[in-house]
PDB file of C-alpha atoms in Angstrom:
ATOM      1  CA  UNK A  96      23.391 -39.587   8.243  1.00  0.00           C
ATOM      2  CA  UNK A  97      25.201 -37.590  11.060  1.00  0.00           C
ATOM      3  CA  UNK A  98      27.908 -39.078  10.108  1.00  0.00           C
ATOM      4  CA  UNK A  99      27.416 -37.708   6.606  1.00  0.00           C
ATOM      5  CA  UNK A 100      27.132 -33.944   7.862  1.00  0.00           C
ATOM      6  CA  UNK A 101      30.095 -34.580   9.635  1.00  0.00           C
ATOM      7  CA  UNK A 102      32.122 -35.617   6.563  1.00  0.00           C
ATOM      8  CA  UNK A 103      30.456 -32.751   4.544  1.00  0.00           C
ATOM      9  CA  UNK A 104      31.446 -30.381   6.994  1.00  0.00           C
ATOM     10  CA  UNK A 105      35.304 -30.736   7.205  1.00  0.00           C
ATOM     11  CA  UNK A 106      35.758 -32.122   4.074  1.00  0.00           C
ATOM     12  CA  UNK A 107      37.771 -29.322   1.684  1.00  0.00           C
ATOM     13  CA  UNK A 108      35.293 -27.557  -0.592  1.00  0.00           C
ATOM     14  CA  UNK A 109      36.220 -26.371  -3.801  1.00  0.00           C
ATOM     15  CA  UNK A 110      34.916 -23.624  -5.268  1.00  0.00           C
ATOM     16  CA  UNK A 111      32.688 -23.727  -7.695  1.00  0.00           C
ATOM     17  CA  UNK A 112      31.394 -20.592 -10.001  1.00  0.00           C
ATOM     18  CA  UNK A 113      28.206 -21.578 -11.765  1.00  0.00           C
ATOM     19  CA  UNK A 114      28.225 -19.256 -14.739  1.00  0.00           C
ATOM     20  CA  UNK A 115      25.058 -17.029 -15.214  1.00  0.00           C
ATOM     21  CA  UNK A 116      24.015 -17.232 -18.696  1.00  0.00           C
ATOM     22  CA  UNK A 117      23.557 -13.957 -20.932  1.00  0.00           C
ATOM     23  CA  UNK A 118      20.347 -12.948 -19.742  1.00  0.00           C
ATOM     24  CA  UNK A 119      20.613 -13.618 -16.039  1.00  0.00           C
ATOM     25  CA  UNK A 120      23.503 -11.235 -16.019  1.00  0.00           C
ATOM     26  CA  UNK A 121      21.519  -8.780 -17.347  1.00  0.00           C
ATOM     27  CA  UNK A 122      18.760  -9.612 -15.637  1.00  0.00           C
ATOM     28  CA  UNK A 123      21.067  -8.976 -12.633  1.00  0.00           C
ATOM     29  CA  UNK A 124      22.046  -5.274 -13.791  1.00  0.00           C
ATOM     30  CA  UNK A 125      18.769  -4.175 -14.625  1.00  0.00           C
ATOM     31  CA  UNK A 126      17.263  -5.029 -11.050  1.00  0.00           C
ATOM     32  CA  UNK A 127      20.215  -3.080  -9.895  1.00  0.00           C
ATOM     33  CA  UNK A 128      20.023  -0.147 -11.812  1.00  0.00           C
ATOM     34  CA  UNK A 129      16.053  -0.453 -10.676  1.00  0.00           C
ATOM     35  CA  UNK A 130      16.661  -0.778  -6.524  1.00  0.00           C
ATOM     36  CA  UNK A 131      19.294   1.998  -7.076  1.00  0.00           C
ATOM     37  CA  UNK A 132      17.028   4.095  -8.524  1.00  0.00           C
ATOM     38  CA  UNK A 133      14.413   3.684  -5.687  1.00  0.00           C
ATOM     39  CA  UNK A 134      16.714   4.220  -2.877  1.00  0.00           C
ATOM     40  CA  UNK A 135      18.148   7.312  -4.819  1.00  0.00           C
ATOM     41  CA  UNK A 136      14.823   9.192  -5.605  1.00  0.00           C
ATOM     42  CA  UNK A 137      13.879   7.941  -1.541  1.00  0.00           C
ATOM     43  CA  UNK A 138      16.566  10.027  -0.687  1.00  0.00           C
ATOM     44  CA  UNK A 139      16.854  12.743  -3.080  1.00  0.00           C
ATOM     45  CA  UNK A 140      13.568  12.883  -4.491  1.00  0.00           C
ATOM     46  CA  UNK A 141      13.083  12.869  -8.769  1.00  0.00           C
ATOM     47  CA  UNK A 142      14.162  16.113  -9.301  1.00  0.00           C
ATOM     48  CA  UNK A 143      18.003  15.143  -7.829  1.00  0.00           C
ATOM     49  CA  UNK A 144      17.723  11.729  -8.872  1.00  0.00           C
ATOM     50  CA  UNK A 145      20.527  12.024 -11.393  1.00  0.00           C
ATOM     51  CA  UNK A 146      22.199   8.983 -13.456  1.00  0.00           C
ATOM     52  CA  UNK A 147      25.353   9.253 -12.148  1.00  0.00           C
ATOM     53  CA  UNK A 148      23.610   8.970  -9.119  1.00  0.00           C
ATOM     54  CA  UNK A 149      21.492   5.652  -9.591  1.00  0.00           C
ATOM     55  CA  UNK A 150      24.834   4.042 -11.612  1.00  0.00           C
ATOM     56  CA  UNK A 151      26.969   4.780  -8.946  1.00  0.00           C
ATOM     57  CA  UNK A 152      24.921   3.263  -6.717  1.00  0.00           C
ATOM     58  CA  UNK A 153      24.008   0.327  -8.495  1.00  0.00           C
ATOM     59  CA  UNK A 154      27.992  -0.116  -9.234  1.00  0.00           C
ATOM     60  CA  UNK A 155      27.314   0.168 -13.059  1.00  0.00           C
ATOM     61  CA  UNK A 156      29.313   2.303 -15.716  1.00  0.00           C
ATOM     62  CA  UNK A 157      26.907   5.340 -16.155  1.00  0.00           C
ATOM     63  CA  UNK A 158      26.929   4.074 -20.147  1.00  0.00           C
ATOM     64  CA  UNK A 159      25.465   0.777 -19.119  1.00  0.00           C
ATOM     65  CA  UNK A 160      22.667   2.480 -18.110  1.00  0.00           C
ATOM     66  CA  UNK A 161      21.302   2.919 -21.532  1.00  0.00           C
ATOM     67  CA  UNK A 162      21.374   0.079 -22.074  1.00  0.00           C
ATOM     68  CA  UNK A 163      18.575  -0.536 -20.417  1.00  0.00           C
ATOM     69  CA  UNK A 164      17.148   2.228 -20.067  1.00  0.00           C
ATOM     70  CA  UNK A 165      16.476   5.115 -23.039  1.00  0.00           C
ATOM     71  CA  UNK A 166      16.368   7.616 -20.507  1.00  0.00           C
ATOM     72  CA  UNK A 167      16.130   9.146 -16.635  1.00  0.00           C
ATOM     73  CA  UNK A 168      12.649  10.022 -17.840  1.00  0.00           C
ATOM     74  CA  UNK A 169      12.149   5.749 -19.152  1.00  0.00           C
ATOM     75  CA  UNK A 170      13.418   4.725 -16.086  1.00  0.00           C
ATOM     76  CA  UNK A 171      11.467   6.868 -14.064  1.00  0.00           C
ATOM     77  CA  UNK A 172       8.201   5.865 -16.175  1.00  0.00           C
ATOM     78  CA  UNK A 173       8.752   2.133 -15.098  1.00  0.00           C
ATOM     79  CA  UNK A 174       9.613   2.771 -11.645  1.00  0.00           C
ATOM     80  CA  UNK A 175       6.088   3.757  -9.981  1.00  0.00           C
ATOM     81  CA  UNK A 176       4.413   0.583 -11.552  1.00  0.00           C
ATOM     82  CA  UNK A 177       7.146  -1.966 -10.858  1.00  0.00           C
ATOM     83  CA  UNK A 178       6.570  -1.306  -7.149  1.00  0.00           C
ATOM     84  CA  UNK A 179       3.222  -1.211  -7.061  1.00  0.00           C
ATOM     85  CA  UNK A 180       3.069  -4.513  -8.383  1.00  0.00           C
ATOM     86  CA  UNK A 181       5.339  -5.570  -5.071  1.00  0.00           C
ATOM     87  CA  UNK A 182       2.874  -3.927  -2.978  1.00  0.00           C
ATOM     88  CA  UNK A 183      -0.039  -5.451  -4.601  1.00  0.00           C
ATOM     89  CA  UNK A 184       1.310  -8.761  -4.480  1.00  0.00           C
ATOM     90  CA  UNK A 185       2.392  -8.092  -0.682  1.00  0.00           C
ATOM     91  CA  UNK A 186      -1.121  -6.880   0.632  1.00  0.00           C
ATOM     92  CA  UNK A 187      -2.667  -9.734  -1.739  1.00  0.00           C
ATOM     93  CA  UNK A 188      -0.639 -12.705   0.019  1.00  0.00           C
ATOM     94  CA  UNK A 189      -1.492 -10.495   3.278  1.00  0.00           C
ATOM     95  CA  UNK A 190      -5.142 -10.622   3.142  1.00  0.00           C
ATOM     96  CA  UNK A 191      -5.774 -14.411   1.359  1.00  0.00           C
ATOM     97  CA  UNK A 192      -6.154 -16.402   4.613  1.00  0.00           C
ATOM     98  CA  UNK A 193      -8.513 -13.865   6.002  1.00  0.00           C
ATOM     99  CA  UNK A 194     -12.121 -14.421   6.084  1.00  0.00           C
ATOM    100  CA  UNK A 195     -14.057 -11.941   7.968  1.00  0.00           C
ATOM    101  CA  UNK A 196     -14.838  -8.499   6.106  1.00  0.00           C
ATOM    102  CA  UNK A 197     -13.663  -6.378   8.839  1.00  0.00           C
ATOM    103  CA  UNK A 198     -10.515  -8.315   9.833  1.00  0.00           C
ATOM    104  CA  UNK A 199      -9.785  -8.608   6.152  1.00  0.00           C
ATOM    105  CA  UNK A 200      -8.916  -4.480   6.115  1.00  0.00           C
ATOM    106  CA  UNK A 201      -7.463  -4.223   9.208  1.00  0.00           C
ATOM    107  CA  UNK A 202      -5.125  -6.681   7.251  1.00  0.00           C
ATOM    108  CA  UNK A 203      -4.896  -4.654   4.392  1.00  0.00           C
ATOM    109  CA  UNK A 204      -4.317  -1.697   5.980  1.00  0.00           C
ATOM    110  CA  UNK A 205      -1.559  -3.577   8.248  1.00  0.00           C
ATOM    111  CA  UNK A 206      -0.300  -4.940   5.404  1.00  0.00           C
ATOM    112  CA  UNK A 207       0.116  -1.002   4.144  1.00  0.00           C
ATOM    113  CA  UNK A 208       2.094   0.346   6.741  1.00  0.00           C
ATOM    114  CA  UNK A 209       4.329  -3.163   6.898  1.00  0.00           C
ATOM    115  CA  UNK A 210       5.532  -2.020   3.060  1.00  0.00           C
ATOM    116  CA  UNK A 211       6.463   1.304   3.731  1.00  0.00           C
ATOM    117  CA  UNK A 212       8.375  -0.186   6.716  1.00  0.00           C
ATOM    118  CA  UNK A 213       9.972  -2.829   3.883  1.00  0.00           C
ATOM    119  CA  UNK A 214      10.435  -0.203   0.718  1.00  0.00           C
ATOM    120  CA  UNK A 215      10.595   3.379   2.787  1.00  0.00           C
ATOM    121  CA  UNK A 216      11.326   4.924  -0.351  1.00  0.00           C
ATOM    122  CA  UNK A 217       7.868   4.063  -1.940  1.00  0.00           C
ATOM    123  CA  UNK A 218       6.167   6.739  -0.223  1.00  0.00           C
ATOM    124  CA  UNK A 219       8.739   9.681  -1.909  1.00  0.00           C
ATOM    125  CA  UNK A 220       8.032   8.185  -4.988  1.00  0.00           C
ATOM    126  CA  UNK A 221       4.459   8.107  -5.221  1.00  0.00           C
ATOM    127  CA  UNK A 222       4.009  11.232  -3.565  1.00  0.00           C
ATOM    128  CA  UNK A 223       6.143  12.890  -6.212  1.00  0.00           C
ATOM    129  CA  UNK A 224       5.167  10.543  -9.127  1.00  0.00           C
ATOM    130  CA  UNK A 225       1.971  13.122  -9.517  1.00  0.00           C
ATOM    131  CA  UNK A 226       4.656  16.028 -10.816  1.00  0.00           C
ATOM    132  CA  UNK A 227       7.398  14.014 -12.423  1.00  0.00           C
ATOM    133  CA  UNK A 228       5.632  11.175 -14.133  1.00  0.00           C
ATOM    134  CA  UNK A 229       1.797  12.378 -14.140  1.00  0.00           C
ATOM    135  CA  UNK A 230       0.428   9.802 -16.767  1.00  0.00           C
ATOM    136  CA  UNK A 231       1.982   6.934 -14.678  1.00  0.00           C
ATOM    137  CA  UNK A 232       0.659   7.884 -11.284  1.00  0.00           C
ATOM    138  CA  UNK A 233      -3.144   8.570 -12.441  1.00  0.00           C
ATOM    139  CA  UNK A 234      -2.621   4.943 -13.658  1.00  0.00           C
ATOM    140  CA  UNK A 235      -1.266   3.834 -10.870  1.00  0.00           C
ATOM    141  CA  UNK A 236      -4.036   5.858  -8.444  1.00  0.00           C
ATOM    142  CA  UNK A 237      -7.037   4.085 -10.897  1.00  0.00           C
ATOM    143  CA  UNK A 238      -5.719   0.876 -10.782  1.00  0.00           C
ATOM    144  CA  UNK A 239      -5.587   0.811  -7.197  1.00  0.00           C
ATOM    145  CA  UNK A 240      -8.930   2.491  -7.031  1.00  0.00           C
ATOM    146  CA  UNK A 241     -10.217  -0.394  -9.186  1.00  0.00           C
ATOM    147  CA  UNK A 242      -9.040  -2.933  -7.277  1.00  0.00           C
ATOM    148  CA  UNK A 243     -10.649  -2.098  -4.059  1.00  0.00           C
ATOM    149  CA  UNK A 244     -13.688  -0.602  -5.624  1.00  0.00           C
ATOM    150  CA  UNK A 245     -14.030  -4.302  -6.975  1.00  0.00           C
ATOM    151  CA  UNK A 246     -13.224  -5.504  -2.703  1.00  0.00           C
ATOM    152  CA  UNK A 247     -15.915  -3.245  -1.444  1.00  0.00           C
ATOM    153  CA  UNK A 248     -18.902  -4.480  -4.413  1.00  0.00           C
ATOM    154  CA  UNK A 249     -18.059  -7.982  -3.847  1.00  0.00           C
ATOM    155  CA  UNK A 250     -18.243  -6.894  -0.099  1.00  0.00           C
ATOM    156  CA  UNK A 251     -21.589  -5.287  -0.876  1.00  0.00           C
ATOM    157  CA  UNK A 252     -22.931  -8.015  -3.096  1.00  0.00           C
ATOM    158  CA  UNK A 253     -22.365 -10.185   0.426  1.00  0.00           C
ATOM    159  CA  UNK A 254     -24.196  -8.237   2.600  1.00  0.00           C
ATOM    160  CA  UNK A 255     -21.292  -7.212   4.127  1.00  0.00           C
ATOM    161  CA  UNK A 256     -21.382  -3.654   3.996  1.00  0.00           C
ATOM    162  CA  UNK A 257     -24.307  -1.095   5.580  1.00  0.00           C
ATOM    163  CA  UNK A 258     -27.065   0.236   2.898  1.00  0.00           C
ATOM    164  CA  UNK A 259     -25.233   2.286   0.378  1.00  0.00           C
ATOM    165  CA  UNK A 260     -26.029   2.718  -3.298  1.00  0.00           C
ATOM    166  CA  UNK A 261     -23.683   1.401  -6.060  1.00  0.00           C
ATOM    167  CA  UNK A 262     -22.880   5.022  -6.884  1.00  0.00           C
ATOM    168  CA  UNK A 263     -21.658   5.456  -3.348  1.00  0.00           C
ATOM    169  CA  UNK A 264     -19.154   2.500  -3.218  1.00  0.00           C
ATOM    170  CA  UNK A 265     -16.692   4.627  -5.759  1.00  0.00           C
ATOM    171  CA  UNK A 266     -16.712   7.393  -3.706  1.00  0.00           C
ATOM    172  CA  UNK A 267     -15.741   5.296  -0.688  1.00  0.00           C
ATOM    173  CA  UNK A 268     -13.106   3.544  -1.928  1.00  0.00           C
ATOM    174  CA  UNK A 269     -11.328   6.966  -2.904  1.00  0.00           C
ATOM    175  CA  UNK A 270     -12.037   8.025   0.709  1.00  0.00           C
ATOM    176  CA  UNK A 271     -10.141   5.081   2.369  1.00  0.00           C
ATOM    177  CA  UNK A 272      -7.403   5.315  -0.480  1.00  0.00           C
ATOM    178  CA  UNK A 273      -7.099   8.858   0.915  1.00  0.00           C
ATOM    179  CA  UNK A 274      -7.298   8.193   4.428  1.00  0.00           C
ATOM    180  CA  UNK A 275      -4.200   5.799   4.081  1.00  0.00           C
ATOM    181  CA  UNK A 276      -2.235   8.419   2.471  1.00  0.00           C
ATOM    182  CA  UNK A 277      -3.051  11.249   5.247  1.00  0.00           C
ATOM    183  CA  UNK A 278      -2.654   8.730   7.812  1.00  0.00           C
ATOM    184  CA  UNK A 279       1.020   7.742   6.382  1.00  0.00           C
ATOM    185  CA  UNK A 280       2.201  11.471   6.160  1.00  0.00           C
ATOM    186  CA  UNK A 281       1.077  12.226   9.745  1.00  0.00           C
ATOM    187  CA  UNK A 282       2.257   8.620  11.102  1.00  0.00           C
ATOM    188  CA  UNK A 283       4.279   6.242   8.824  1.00  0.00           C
ATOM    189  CA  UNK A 284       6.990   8.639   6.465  1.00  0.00           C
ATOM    190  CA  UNK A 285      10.195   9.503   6.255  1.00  0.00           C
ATOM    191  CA  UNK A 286      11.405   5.488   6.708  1.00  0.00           C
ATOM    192  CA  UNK A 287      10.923   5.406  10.168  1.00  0.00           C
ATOM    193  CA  UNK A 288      11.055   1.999  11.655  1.00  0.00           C
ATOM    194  CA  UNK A 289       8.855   2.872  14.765  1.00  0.00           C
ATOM    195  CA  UNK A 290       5.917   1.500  14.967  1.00  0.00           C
ATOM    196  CA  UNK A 291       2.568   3.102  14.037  1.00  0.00           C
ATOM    197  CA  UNK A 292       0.657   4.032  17.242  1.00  0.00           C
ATOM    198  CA  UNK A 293      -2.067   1.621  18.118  1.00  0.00           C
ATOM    199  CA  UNK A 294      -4.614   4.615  17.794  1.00  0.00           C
ATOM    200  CA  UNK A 295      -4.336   4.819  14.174  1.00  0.00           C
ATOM    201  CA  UNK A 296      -5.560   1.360  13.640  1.00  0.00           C
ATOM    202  CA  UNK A 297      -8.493   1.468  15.975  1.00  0.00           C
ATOM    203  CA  UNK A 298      -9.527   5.143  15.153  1.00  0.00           C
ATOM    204  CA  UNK A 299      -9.623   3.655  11.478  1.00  0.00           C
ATOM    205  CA  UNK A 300     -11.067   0.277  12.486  1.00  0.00           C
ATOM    206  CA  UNK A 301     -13.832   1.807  14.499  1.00  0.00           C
ATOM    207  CA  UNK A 302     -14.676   4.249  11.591  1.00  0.00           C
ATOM    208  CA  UNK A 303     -15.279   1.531   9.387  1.00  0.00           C
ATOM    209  CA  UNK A 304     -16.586  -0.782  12.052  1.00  0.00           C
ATOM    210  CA  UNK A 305     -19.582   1.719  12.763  1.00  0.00           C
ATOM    211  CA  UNK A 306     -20.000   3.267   9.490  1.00  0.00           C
ATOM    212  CA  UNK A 307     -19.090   1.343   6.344  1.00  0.00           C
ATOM    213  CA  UNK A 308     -19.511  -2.617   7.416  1.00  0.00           C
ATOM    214  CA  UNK A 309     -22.820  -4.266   8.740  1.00  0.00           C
ATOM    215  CA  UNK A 310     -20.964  -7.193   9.969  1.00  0.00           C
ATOM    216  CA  UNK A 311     -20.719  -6.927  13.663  1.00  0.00           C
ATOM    217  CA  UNK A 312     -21.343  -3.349  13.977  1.00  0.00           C
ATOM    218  CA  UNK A 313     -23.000  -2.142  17.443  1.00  0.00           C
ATOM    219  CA  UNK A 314     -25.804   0.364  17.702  1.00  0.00           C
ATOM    220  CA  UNK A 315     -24.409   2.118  20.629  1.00  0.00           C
ATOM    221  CA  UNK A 316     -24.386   5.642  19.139  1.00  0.00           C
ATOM    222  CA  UNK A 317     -27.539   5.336  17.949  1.00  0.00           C
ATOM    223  CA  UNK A 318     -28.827   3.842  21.634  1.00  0.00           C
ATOM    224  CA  UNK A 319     -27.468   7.000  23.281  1.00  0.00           C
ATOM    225  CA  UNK A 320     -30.283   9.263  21.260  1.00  0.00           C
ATOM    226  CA  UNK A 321     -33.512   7.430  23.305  1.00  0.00           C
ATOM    227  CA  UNK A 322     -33.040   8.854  26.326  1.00  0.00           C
ATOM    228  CA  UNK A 323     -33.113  12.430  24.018  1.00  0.00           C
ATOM    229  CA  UNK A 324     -36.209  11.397  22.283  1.00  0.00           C
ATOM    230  CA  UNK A 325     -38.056  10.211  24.978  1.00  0.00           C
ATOM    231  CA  UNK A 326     -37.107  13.748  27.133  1.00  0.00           C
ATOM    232  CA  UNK A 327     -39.021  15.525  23.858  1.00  0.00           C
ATOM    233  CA  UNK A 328     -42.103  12.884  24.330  1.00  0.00           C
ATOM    234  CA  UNK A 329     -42.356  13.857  28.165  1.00  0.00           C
ATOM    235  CA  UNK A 330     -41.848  17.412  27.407  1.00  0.00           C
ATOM    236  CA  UNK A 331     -44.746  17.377  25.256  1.00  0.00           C
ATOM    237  CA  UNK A 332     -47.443  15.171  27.564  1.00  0.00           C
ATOM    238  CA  UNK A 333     -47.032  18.044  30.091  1.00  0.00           C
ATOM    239  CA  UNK A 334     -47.651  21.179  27.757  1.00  0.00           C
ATOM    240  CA  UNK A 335     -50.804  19.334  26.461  1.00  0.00           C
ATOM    241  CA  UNK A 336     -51.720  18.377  30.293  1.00  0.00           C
ATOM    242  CA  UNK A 337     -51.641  21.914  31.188  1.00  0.00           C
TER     243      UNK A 337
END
């Protein structure tokens, strides 16, 4: 077998072309013309995002582009949802081989900040997606929203979470959608490859630790309001002793 590597390694190789077919090659262009058009509205934002732009980037002749596309406005309107299905499927394969409720999002919300380090330009085009393609980024906002409103009732229906009402589990998932947003603008944007500080995750992980999940939560804030209620009690055994 060695001797077979051998062989295979200084024997000539010819090259060989293996011809795409028809619609891999255009499968090939249109991812192109996609990536370029990520990288360019990362950088430039929608407004600047111009075709000549994205072809010239994606080393296409600008009238290729409509081939594929009707329009900057077409491509745009496909762009939002095509990534959030890569960062659904990335937190998804994150999260599967984690059990416990608590560890679970601390995964997802590592799994957050590990995209934006992957697709930097994701953040730009979300954030602007609510001006320059409003329609897709409400649907993109609700399906997200569904999805972990669905996590947090399945969560509930477990006993995993601390005694709120069904009404009250919307309302929460919003809140953590929202926290990971503020949280990327103050810690995570602008494709910077540092890495978040550790506070973030265990400011967020305690927040949820002590106030959204029942699962191993402590009483210790609770604890420190005895020794308050008990200097009331005494207060009032010596007014009615005097």
């Amino acid at each position: 077998m060695e001797g077979f590597r051998r062989m295979a390694a200084t024997a000539p190789v010819r090259a060989r072309r293996i011809k795409k077919t028809r619609a891999e090659t255009s499968e090939g262009i249109r991812r192109a013309i996609f990536l370029a058009a990520a990288a360019v509205v990362g950088k430039y934002g929608y407004a600047d995002a111009s075709i000549s732009r994205i072809t010239s980037v994606a080393k296409v002749a600008h009238g290729t582009f409509y081939n594929y596309f009707d329009s900057r406005q077409d491509l745009f309107e496909q762009l939002l949802p095509a990534l959030g299905e890569i960062l659904l499927q990335h937190v998804t394969e994150s999260v599967a081989a984690v059990s416990d409720p608590v560890a679970r999002e601390e995964a997802r919300l590592n799994a957050w900040f590990e995209f934006l380090k992957i697709h930097p330009e994701f953040y730009r085009i979300l954030n602007e997606g609510e001006v320059f393609v409003p329609e897709i980024y409400r649907q993109h906002v609700e399906n997200f929203g569904d999805g972990f409103l669905r996590t947090l009732r399945r969560a509930k229906e477990r006993g995993d979470l601390r005694d709120f009402t069904d009404d009250e589990i919307e309302p929460i998932a919003y809140i953590l959608l929202a926290a990971r947003s503020y949280l990327t603008f103050r810690y995570a944007r602008g494709g910077s490859k540092a890495a978040v500080p550790a506070a973030v995750n265990s400011a967020y992980m305690k927040l949820l630790r002590h106030g959204l999940f029942a699962v191993g939560a402590e009483t210790g804030p609770v604890e420190k309001q005895r020794p308050k209620s008990r200097a009331r009690k005494a207060a009032r055994t010596r007014l009615r002793s005097t």
